[in-house]
Amino acid sequence: MRFLARVAPVVLAAGVLAACGGGNGHREGGGHAPPPCDSQTSRGEGFAIGSCAATATNVFQPIASPVVVNGTDSYTLTLVFPPSLSALDENAVLFTAADKPPDALRNLIGVMQGQAYESPKQGSDLEPPYVAITDFHQATDYENKQPQPALQYASFGTWEKFAGSGDAAFNEGYLGIWYASRPGLVVDEAPADGSYAGRVVGIVGDGPGTPKALGGRFGFSSSIELQVSGGRITGAQLGDFTRSYQSADGALRADELALDPVVFEASSAPPGILAGAVTSLAGSEASIDSGRYEARYFGVAGDFGRELAGRFRFATSNGLIGVASFGAIRR
């Protein structure tokens, strides 16, 4: 699976437990505390995560990650890191059909199965250093094998970069999300009003200040419904959060991710400039500083605003942080 492809199965399951609130909040045993990861520097606003498994912490990172969809099985990803991490910049990483992984599970986020690509070309064993990308404009529900409605004008997905060498390099990495127009004369004119339904893929991990005994990061998927009035998002809800992981016997497992429903606050920006705050209900409130979204309409002349795609980030009161991208079709 993406994000955890080469970690031992028992560690996978333990990491999921901790990220959902398991663990006792401290590390057992003696010895020195693990050194902090470089991925924890330059933290700040952004739609990416710098992850450190050794300290079981994840932080938001201000990494620019534009994607150009050149055509079928053709993508260009540019990663621009903050100045203190600029040595990790990746300019114009090109992915083609030749970069698809042989392991089908590497195109899985939560229970959504899309298209995955890796650079440099990987074999059955995924090993750093590498950069990878996934696209879910066409997706299948892995549990019931049902194809999901395909987006015509927008793509969305995740990216990841592990820059070290060998299995130990999975200790720290950078994970993010993206959305972009597909090739053609796509325009972002807004419809007057309507509703949209689609899907979400994302990454969740423990947040700063809440180290767990068993840390980790993992992918999730969910449904999304959005309401639009006057070209603005007036409401959006996510539900049915599902995360997948590999159990100790090597089998793929999928179950509910214990997150309260995430809600987008109404956008006050002009139509076509969709941005605002993200909140969560009940015990998982997101602060206005960490919970934000952005989105765009995608369509063509005569079919304005057929699709809505974007990305968001959130932080919960129990220490989880997450980033996700989404794509939805007008109903």
Short mmCIF file of C-alpha atoms in Angstrom, two decimals:
data_model
loop_
_atom_site.label_atom_id
_atom_site.label_comp_id
_atom_site.label_asym_id
_atom_site.label_seq_id
_atom_site.Cartn_x
_atom_site.Cartn_y
_atom_site.Cartn_z
CA MET A 1 0.00 0.00 0.00
CA ARG A 2 1.02 3.58 -0.49
CA PHE A 3 2.87 5.19 2.43
CA LEU A 4 3.61 1.92 4.24
CA ALA A 5 4.59 -0.43 1.46
CA ARG A 6 7.73 -1.94 2.99
CA VAL A 7 7.08 -1.69 6.73
CA ALA A 8 6.67 -5.04 8.50
CA PRO A 9 2.99 -6.06 8.80
CA VAL A 10 3.00 -5.98 12.59
CA VAL A 11 4.29 -2.41 12.51
CA LEU A 12 1.58 -1.48 10.02
CA ALA A 13 -1.19 -2.64 12.30
CA ALA A 14 0.37 -1.00 15.34
CA GLY A 15 0.83 2.30 13.54
CA VAL A 16 -2.85 2.38 12.61
CA LEU A 17 -3.86 1.71 16.21
CA ALA A 18 -1.76 4.59 17.49
CA ALA A 19 -2.98 7.06 14.90
CA CYS A 20 -6.55 6.31 15.94
CA GLY A 21 -5.75 7.14 19.56
CA GLY A 22 -4.12 3.93 20.78
CA GLY A 23 -0.87 3.74 22.71
CA ASN A 24 -0.11 5.17 26.10
CA GLY A 25 1.47 8.46 25.10
CA HIS A 26 5.06 7.58 26.00
CA ARG A 27 7.80 5.17 24.98
CA GLU A 28 8.69 2.20 27.10
CA GLY A 29 12.19 1.05 27.92
CA GLY A 30 15.51 2.81 28.38
CA GLY A 31 18.03 4.16 25.94
CA HIS A 32 18.30 7.50 24.22
CA ALA A 33 15.41 9.24 22.58
CA PRO A 34 15.54 8.98 18.78
CA PRO A 35 16.95 12.03 17.02
CA PRO A 36 14.41 14.32 15.36
CA CYS A 37 13.92 13.97 11.61
CA ASP A 38 14.73 16.70 9.11
CA SER A 39 11.13 16.30 7.93
CA GLN A 40 10.00 18.10 11.09
CA THR A 41 11.74 21.38 10.20
CA SER A 42 10.09 24.23 8.28
CA ARG A 43 6.70 23.22 9.58
CA GLY A 44 3.93 25.65 8.80
CA GLU A 45 0.82 26.09 6.73
CA GLY A 46 0.65 23.81 3.75
CA PHE A 47 -1.12 20.86 2.19
CA ALA A 48 1.63 18.32 2.85
CA ILE A 49 2.92 16.33 5.82
CA GLY A 50 6.48 15.85 7.02
CA SER A 51 6.48 12.49 8.77
CA CYS A 52 8.92 11.00 11.29
CA ALA A 53 8.21 7.43 12.39
CA ALA A 54 11.05 7.40 14.95
CA THR A 55 9.43 10.12 17.04
CA ALA A 56 5.88 9.21 15.97
CA THR A 57 5.10 12.78 14.91
CA ASN A 58 3.82 14.42 11.74
CA VAL A 59 3.66 18.13 10.93
CA PHE A 60 2.17 20.27 8.19
CA GLN A 61 4.74 21.31 5.60
CA PRO A 62 4.50 24.28 3.15
CA ILE A 63 5.59 22.28 0.10
CA ALA A 64 4.41 23.44 -3.32
CA SER A 65 3.35 20.45 -5.44
CA PRO A 66 1.78 21.42 -8.78
CA VAL A 67 0.87 18.57 -11.14
CA VAL A 68 0.35 18.81 -14.89
CA VAL A 69 -1.71 16.03 -16.45
CA ASN A 70 -0.22 15.65 -19.90
CA GLY A 71 -2.51 12.84 -21.05
CA THR A 72 -3.28 9.20 -20.35
CA ASP A 73 -0.56 7.78 -18.09
CA SER A 74 1.47 10.99 -18.35
CA TYR A 75 2.05 13.39 -15.45
CA THR A 76 4.60 16.01 -14.47
CA LEU A 77 5.07 16.67 -10.74
CA THR A 78 7.12 19.57 -9.38
CA LEU A 79 8.03 19.62 -5.68
CA VAL A 80 9.31 22.90 -4.23
CA PHE A 81 10.33 22.59 -0.60
CA PRO A 82 10.83 25.49 1.83
CA PRO A 83 14.33 27.07 1.77
CA SER A 84 15.71 24.99 4.65
CA LEU A 85 14.80 21.81 2.76
CA SER A 86 15.45 23.06 -0.78
CA ALA A 87 17.94 20.26 -1.44
CA LEU A 88 14.89 17.99 -1.70
CA ASP A 89 13.33 19.96 -4.57
CA GLU A 90 12.19 17.81 -7.49
CA ASN A 91 11.67 19.76 -10.69
CA ALA A 92 9.58 18.23 -13.47
CA VAL A 93 9.41 14.58 -12.44
CA LEU A 94 7.78 12.84 -15.39
CA PHE A 95 5.65 9.74 -14.88
CA THR A 96 4.48 7.48 -17.72
CA ALA A 97 2.90 4.05 -18.11
CA ALA A 98 6.39 2.55 -17.78
CA ASP A 99 6.46 3.77 -14.16
CA LYS A 100 3.43 1.80 -12.96
CA PRO A 101 4.29 -0.48 -10.02
CA PRO A 102 3.95 -4.26 -10.38
CA ASP A 103 2.24 -4.53 -6.98
CA ALA A 104 -1.45 -3.70 -7.41
CA LEU A 105 -1.81 -2.67 -3.76
CA ARG A 106 0.49 0.31 -4.29
CA ASN A 107 -2.34 2.09 -6.10
CA LEU A 108 -4.61 1.78 -3.06
CA ILE A 109 -5.49 4.62 -0.65
CA GLY A 110 -8.04 3.56 1.94
CA VAL A 111 -10.32 1.40 -0.22
CA MET A 112 -10.06 3.53 -3.36
CA GLN A 113 -7.94 1.96 -6.09
CA GLY A 114 -6.62 4.33 -8.74
CA GLN A 115 -3.50 4.66 -10.89
CA ALA A 116 -0.04 4.71 -9.31
CA TYR A 117 3.36 5.72 -10.69
CA GLU A 118 6.86 5.69 -9.19
CA SER A 119 10.17 7.32 -10.13
CA PRO A 120 12.69 5.81 -10.49
CA LYS A 121 11.10 2.65 -11.81
CA GLN A 122 10.54 0.18 -8.95
CA GLY A 123 10.25 -3.57 -8.80
CA SER A 124 8.02 -5.69 -6.59
CA ASP A 125 9.88 -4.34 -3.54
CA LEU A 126 9.51 -0.61 -3.04
CA GLU A 127 12.71 0.97 -1.74
CA PRO A 128 13.81 4.61 -1.28
CA PRO A 129 14.87 6.93 -2.70
CA TYR A 130 11.83 7.51 -4.87
CA VAL A 131 9.00 9.89 -5.70
CA ALA A 132 5.50 8.53 -6.34
CA ILE A 133 2.12 9.84 -7.44
CA THR A 134 -1.44 8.45 -7.59
CA ASP A 135 -4.46 9.63 -9.59
CA PHE A 136 -8.10 8.82 -8.77
CA HIS A 137 -10.05 10.48 -11.57
CA GLN A 138 -10.93 6.87 -12.41
CA ALA A 139 -11.22 4.64 -9.37
CA THR A 140 -12.63 1.35 -8.15
CA ASP A 141 -13.85 0.46 -4.69
CA TYR A 142 -11.41 -2.28 -3.67
CA GLU A 143 -13.87 -3.94 -1.28
CA ASN A 144 -16.76 -4.50 -3.67
CA LYS A 145 -14.84 -4.08 -6.96
CA GLN A 146 -17.36 -1.47 -8.13
CA PRO A 147 -16.04 1.23 -10.51
CA GLN A 148 -16.66 4.76 -9.28
CA PRO A 149 -18.03 7.52 -11.54
CA ALA A 150 -15.14 8.82 -13.65
CA LEU A 151 -14.19 12.49 -13.74
CA GLN A 152 -13.78 13.92 -17.25
CA TYR A 153 -12.19 17.29 -16.55
CA ALA A 154 -10.28 16.97 -13.25
CA SER A 155 -7.75 14.65 -11.64
CA PHE A 156 -6.80 14.39 -7.97
CA GLY A 157 -4.64 12.21 -5.80
CA THR A 158 -1.59 11.94 -3.56
CA TRP A 159 2.18 12.19 -3.86
CA GLU A 160 5.04 11.02 -1.66
CA LYS A 161 8.80 11.40 -1.46
CA PHE A 162 11.22 9.28 0.55
CA ALA A 163 14.71 10.61 0.02
CA GLY A 164 16.90 8.31 2.12
CA SER A 165 18.38 4.97 1.14
CA GLY A 166 17.16 1.46 1.92
CA ASP A 167 14.39 0.24 4.20
CA ALA A 168 15.51 2.47 7.08
CA ALA A 169 14.70 5.50 4.92
CA PHE A 170 10.98 4.83 5.45
CA ASN A 171 11.55 6.37 8.88
CA GLU A 172 10.95 9.85 7.46
CA GLY A 173 9.28 11.15 4.37
CA TYR A 174 7.02 13.74 2.81
CA LEU A 175 3.42 13.07 1.84
CA GLY A 176 0.99 15.36 0.08
CA ILE A 177 -2.06 15.76 -2.10
CA TRP A 178 -2.86 17.46 -5.40
CA TYR A 179 -5.60 18.26 -7.91
CA ALA A 180 -5.37 19.53 -11.49
CA SER A 181 -7.24 19.83 -14.76
CA ARG A 182 -7.09 17.07 -17.31
CA PRO A 183 -5.93 17.90 -20.86
CA GLY A 184 -8.23 20.02 -22.98
CA LEU A 185 -9.97 23.38 -22.81
CA VAL A 186 -11.05 23.05 -19.20
CA VAL A 187 -12.58 26.19 -17.68
CA ASP A 188 -13.49 27.06 -14.10
CA GLU A 189 -16.72 28.98 -14.63
CA ALA A 190 -19.06 28.46 -11.69
CA PRO A 191 -22.64 27.18 -11.87
CA ALA A 192 -25.36 29.15 -10.10
CA ASP A 193 -26.16 26.41 -7.62
CA GLY A 194 -26.28 22.66 -7.23
CA SER A 195 -24.91 19.72 -5.31
CA TYR A 196 -21.94 17.45 -5.90
CA ALA A 197 -20.98 13.95 -4.78
CA GLY A 198 -17.61 12.24 -5.01
CA ARG A 199 -14.74 10.68 -3.17
CA VAL A 200 -11.74 11.66 -1.05
CA VAL A 201 -8.25 10.19 -0.60
CA GLY A 202 -5.84 11.35 2.07
CA ILE A 203 -3.16 10.75 4.67
CA VAL A 204 -3.50 10.92 8.45
CA GLY A 205 -0.84 10.90 11.16
CA ASP A 206 -0.24 11.92 14.76
CA GLY A 207 0.22 15.64 15.16
CA PRO A 208 2.99 17.62 16.91
CA GLY A 209 2.92 17.44 20.69
CA THR A 210 1.14 14.08 20.81
CA PRO A 211 3.82 11.39 20.43
CA LYS A 212 2.41 7.90 20.79
CA ALA A 213 4.10 4.67 21.83
CA LEU A 214 3.28 3.26 18.40
CA GLY A 215 3.38 6.01 15.80
CA GLY A 216 2.59 5.90 12.14
CA ARG A 217 0.95 7.28 9.05
CA PHE A 218 -1.67 5.72 6.83
CA GLY A 219 -4.02 6.44 3.99
CA PHE A 220 -7.78 6.79 4.10
CA SER A 221 -10.68 7.27 1.73
CA SER A 222 -14.16 8.60 2.25
CA SER A 223 -17.24 9.95 0.50
CA ILE A 224 -17.93 13.66 0.09
CA GLU A 225 -21.04 15.72 -0.62
CA LEU A 226 -20.92 19.45 -1.38
CA GLN A 227 -23.58 22.11 -1.79
CA VAL A 228 -23.09 25.20 -3.96
CA SER A 229 -25.13 28.40 -4.10
CA GLY A 230 -24.23 31.50 -6.07
CA GLY A 231 -21.03 29.78 -7.18
CA ARG A 232 -19.82 29.41 -3.60
CA ILE A 233 -19.51 26.31 -1.45
CA THR A 234 -22.20 26.63 1.23
CA GLY A 235 -21.65 23.27 2.83
CA ALA A 236 -19.69 20.05 2.53
CA GLN A 237 -19.65 16.88 4.56
CA LEU A 238 -17.37 13.87 4.55
CA GLY A 239 -18.35 10.49 5.87
CA ASP A 240 -17.62 6.75 5.82
CA PHE A 241 -13.92 7.21 6.60
CA THR A 242 -12.10 3.96 5.81
CA ARG A 243 -8.45 3.10 6.26
CA SER A 244 -6.69 -0.01 5.02
CA TYR A 245 -3.70 -1.80 6.45
CA GLN A 246 -1.86 -5.10 6.24
CA SER A 247 -2.44 -7.49 9.14
CA ALA A 248 0.18 -9.75 10.72
CA ASP A 249 -0.81 -12.63 8.41
CA GLY A 250 -0.16 -10.44 5.37
CA ALA A 251 -3.83 -10.04 4.44
CA LEU A 252 -5.25 -6.66 3.50
CA ARG A 253 -7.71 -5.32 6.05
CA ALA A 254 -10.06 -2.37 5.81
CA ASP A 255 -12.15 -0.88 8.58
CA GLU A 256 -13.63 2.35 9.83
CA LEU A 257 -11.39 5.27 10.72
CA ALA A 258 -12.66 6.84 13.92
CA LEU A 259 -13.04 10.46 12.78
CA ASP A 260 -16.06 12.63 13.38
CA PRO A 261 -17.70 14.09 10.26
CA VAL A 262 -15.59 16.83 8.69
CA VAL A 263 -17.45 19.95 7.56
CA PHE A 264 -16.41 22.75 5.20
CA GLU A 265 -17.56 26.18 6.32
CA ALA A 266 -19.25 28.36 3.72
CA SER A 267 -16.79 30.15 1.48
CA SER A 268 -16.82 33.95 1.66
CA ALA A 269 -14.54 34.32 -1.33
CA PRO A 270 -15.88 35.43 -4.74
CA PRO A 271 -17.32 32.70 -6.96
CA GLY A 272 -14.58 30.68 -8.61
CA ILE A 273 -12.15 31.37 -5.74
CA LEU A 274 -13.25 28.67 -3.37
CA ALA A 275 -11.43 28.68 -0.05
CA GLY A 276 -12.39 28.55 3.59
CA ALA A 277 -12.10 26.82 6.93
CA VAL A 278 -12.64 23.18 7.82
CA THR A 279 -14.31 22.12 11.05
CA SER A 280 -15.11 18.77 12.63
CA LEU A 281 -18.03 17.92 14.86
CA ALA A 282 -18.17 16.59 18.42
CA GLY A 283 -14.80 15.69 19.95
CA SER A 284 -12.59 16.39 16.96
CA GLU A 285 -12.74 20.14 16.52
CA ALA A 286 -10.33 21.60 14.01
CA SER A 287 -8.83 25.01 14.65
CA ILE A 288 -9.33 27.69 12.02
CA ASP A 289 -5.55 27.96 11.71
CA SER A 290 -5.08 24.34 10.68
CA GLY A 291 -8.36 23.41 9.02
CA ARG A 292 -8.54 24.90 5.53
CA TYR A 293 -9.66 23.94 2.06
CA GLU A 294 -9.37 25.16 -1.50
CA ALA A 295 -11.25 24.03 -4.60
CA ARG A 296 -11.96 24.81 -8.25
CA TYR A 297 -14.72 24.16 -10.74
CA PHE A 298 -13.86 22.10 -13.80
CA GLY A 299 -15.89 21.98 -17.02
CA VAL A 300 -16.11 23.13 -20.61
CA ALA A 301 -18.25 25.57 -22.56
CA GLY A 302 -21.79 24.27 -22.45
CA ASP A 303 -21.03 22.17 -19.38
CA PHE A 304 -19.76 24.72 -16.85
CA GLY A 305 -18.97 23.51 -13.37
CA ARG A 306 -19.65 19.86 -14.06
CA GLU A 307 -16.96 18.85 -11.58
CA LEU A 308 -15.52 20.23 -8.36
CA ALA A 309 -12.07 19.22 -7.14
CA GLY A 310 -9.76 20.47 -4.42
CA ARG A 311 -7.77 19.69 -1.33
CA PHE A 312 -7.94 20.33 2.40
CA ARG A 313 -6.11 19.85 5.66
CA PHE A 314 -7.36 19.41 9.22
CA ALA A 315 -6.16 18.89 12.78
CA THR A 316 -8.25 17.27 15.48
CA SER A 317 -8.36 17.93 19.21
CA ASN A 318 -6.95 14.47 19.95
CA GLY A 319 -3.76 15.08 17.98
CA LEU A 320 -4.40 13.79 14.48
CA ILE A 321 -3.48 15.84 11.43
CA GLY A 322 -4.49 15.06 7.89
CA VAL A 323 -4.35 16.22 4.29
CA ALA A 324 -6.66 15.04 1.52
CA SER A 325 -7.76 15.73 -2.04
CA PHE A 326 -11.18 15.18 -3.56
CA GLY A 327 -13.10 15.09 -6.82
CA ALA A 328 -16.89 15.35 -7.15
CA ILE A 329 -19.44 15.41 -9.96
CA ARG A 330 -22.56 17.59 -10.15
CA ARG A 331 -25.73 15.63 -9.47
#
